[in-house]
C-alpha positions as CSV (number, residue, x, y, z in Angstrom):
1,X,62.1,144.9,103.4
2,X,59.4,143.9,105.9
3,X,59.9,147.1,107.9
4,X,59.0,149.6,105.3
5,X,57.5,148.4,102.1
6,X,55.0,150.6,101.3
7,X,58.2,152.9,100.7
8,X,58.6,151.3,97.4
9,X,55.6,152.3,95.3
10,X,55.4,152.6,90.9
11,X,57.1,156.0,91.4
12,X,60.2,154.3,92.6
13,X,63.6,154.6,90.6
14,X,65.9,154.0,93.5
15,X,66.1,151.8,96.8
16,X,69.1,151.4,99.3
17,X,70.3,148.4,100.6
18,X,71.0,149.3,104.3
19,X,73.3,149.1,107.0
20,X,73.7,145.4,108.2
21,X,73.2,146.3,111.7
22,X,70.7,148.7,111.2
23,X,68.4,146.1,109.0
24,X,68.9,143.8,112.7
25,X,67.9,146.5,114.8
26,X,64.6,147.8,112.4
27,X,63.6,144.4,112.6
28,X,63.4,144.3,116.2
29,X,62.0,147.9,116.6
30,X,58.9,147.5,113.5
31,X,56.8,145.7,116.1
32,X,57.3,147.9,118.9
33,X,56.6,150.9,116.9
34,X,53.5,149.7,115.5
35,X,52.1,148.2,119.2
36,X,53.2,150.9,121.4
37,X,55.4,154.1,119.4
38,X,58.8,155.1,120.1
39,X,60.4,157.7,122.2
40,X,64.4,156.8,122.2
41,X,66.9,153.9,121.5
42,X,69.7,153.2,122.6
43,X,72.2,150.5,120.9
44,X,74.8,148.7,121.6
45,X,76.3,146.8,118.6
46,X,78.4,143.7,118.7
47,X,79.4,143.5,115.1
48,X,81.2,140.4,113.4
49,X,84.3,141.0,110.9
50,X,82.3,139.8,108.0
51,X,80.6,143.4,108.1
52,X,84.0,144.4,106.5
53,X,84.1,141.2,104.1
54,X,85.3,138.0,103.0
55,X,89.0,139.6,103.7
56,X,88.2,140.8,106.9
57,X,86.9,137.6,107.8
58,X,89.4,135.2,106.8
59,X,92.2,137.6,108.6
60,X,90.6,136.9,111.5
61,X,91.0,133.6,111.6
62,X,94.5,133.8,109.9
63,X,95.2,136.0,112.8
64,X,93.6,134.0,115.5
65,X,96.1,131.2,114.7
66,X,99.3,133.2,114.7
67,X,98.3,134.5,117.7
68,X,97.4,131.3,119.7
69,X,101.0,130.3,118.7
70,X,102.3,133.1,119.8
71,X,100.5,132.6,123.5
72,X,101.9,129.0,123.0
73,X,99.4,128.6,125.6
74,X,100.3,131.3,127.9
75,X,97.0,133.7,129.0
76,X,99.0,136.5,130.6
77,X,101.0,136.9,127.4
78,X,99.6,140.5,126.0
79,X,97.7,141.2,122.8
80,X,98.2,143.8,120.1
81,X,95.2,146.2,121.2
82,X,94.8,147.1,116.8
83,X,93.9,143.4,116.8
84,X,90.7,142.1,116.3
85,X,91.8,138.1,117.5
86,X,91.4,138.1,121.5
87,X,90.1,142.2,121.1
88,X,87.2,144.4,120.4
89,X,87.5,147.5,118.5
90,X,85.3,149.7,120.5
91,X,84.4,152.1,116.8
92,X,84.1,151.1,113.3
93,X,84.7,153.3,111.1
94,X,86.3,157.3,110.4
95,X,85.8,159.4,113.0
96,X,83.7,162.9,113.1
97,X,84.7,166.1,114.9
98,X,82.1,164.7,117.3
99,X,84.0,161.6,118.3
100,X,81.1,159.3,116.7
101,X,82.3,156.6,114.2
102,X,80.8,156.1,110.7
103,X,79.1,153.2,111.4
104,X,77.2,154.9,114.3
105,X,76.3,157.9,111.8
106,X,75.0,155.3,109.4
107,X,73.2,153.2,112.5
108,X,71.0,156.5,114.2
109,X,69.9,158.3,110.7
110,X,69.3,155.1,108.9
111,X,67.4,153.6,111.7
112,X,65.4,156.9,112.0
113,X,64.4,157.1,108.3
114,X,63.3,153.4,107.9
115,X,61.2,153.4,111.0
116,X,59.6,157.2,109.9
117,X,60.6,158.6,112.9
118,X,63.0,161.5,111.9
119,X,63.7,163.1,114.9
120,X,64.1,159.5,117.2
121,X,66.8,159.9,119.8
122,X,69.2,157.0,119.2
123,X,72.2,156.7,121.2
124,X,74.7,154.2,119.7
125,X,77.6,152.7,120.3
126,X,79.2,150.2,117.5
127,X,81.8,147.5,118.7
128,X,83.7,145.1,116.5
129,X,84.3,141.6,117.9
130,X,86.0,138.7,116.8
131,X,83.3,136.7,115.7
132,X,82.9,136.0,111.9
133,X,79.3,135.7,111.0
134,X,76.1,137.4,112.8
135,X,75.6,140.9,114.5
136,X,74.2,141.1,117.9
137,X,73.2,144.7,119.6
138,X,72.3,145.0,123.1
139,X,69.0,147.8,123.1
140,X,67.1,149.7,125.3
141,X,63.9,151.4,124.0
142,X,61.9,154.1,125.6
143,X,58.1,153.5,124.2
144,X,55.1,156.2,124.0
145,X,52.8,153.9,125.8
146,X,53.2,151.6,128.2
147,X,53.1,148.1,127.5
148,X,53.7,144.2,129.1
149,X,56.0,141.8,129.1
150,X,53.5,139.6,127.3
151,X,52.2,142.4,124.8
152,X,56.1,142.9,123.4
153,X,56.6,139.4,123.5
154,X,53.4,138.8,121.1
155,X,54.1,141.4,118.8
156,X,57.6,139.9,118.3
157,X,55.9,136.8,118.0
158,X,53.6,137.6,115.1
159,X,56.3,139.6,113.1
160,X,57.2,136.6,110.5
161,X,60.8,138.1,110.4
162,X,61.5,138.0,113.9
163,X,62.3,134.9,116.1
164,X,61.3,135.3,119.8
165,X,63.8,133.3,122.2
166,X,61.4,132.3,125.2
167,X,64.1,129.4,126.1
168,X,67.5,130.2,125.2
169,X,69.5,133.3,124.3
170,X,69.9,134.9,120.6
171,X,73.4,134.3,119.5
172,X,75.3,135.2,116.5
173,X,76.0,131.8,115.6
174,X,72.3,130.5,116.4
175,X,71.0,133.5,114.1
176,X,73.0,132.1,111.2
177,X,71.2,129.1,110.9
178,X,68.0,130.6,109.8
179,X,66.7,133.8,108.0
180,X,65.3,135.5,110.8
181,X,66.5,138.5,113.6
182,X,66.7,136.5,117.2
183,X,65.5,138.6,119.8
184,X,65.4,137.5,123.8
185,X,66.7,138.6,127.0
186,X,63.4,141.1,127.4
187,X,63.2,142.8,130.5
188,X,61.4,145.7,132.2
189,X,63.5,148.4,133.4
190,X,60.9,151.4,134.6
191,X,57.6,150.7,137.0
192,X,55.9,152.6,134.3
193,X,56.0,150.4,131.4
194,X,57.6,152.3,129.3
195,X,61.4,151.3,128.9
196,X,62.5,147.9,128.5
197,X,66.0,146.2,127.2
198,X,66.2,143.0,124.9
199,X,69.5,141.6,123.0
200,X,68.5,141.2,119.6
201,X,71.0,138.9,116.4
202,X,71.4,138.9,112.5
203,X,73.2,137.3,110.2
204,X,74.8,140.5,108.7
205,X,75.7,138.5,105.1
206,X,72.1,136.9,104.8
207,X,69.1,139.0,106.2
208,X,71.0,141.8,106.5
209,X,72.3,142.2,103.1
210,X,72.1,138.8,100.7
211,X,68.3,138.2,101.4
212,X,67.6,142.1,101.9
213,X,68.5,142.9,98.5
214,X,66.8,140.4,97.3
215,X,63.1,141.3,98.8
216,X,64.0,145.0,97.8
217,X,63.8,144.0,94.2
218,X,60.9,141.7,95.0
219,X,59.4,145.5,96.0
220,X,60.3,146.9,92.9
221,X,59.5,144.4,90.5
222,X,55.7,144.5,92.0
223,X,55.2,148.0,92.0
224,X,56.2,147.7,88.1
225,X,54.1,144.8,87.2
């Protein structure tokens, strides 16, 4: 919702709820697509444990304490590398034959479809952190057409569900304060104008799923009435 509604029309009987990370990262890519097209993405997801629910999310901070008694303030004292207190999990989900994690799968072909671009190159890499609310994803885009620091800035800016970070950095915490994707960190990486990187943060319980949901069967009920 607010990346592709005009997908839900009076024909409709049927509408997923996406991916948490990949409503963040279609948020952040809608403007670009629409001001300058497309070519390749690549992402870099920073997920929190809440992606895996209210369990996950109170283990880890079950397990954060156990563990700082075990350090009984010692840093060199070792972790357990399957945990997720003082550790990142560097795939989330099964495996493939490929070596790509579910969550990736999910990430590139669900990104591709809500954007309409089906064959997009997306390279992804999905990373759980110990952080209990709010996605973040670190992305580089390739555009068609070359653009400014100032033009992707605007677009951002006049997309209602984005939150452009001129001063100050888009967090995970920060982005759980509001209903909005934070993007900031923009920077050009080509002479041409063509490829640029940004850091972009959800809240993967309220925009990214909750509120999602929500506006999906705002779609639905409109295209009925």
């Amino acid at each position: 919702a607010g990346v592709n509604d005009a997908a839900v029309d009076g024909e409709s009987r049927l509408a997923a709820n996406p991916n948490c990370t990949t409503i963040v990262l279609c948020h952040a890519l809608a403007p670009l697509v629409a001001a300058c097209g497309l070519k390749a993405v690549w992402a870099a997801s920073y997920q929190s444990v809440s992606g895996a629910g209210r369990d996950a999310a109170a283990g880890l901070l079950e397990e954060t304490g156990r563990l700082l008694e075990e350090h009984d303030g010692d840093p060199a004292v070792p972790g357990n590398p399957e945990t997720t207190g003082f550790n990142v999990l560097p795939a989330i989900g099964a495996m493939d034959d490929a070596g790509r994690c579910s969550e990736e799968s999910k990430l590139i072909n669900e990104t591709r479809k809500i954007i309409s671009i089906p064959a997009l190159p997306v390279i992804a890499h999905t990373v759980r952190v110990p952080v209990t609310v709010g996605h973040g994803i670190a992305v580089t885009v390739e555009l068609e057409t070359e653009a400014s620091m100032s033009g992707l800035q605007a677009a951002w800016r006049d997309a209602p569900d984005i939150r452009y970070m001129e001063a100050g950095l888009p967090t995970p915490a920060g982005a759980a304060q509001h209903d909005q994707v934070e993007v900031g960190r923009l920077r050009q990486e080509d002479n041409a104008g063509k490829i640029f990187s940004f850091f972009a943060c959800g809240d993967n319980i309220n925009i990214a799923a909750a509120l999602n949901g929500w506006r999906i069967y705002q779609l639905l009920a409109r295209a009925f009435n």
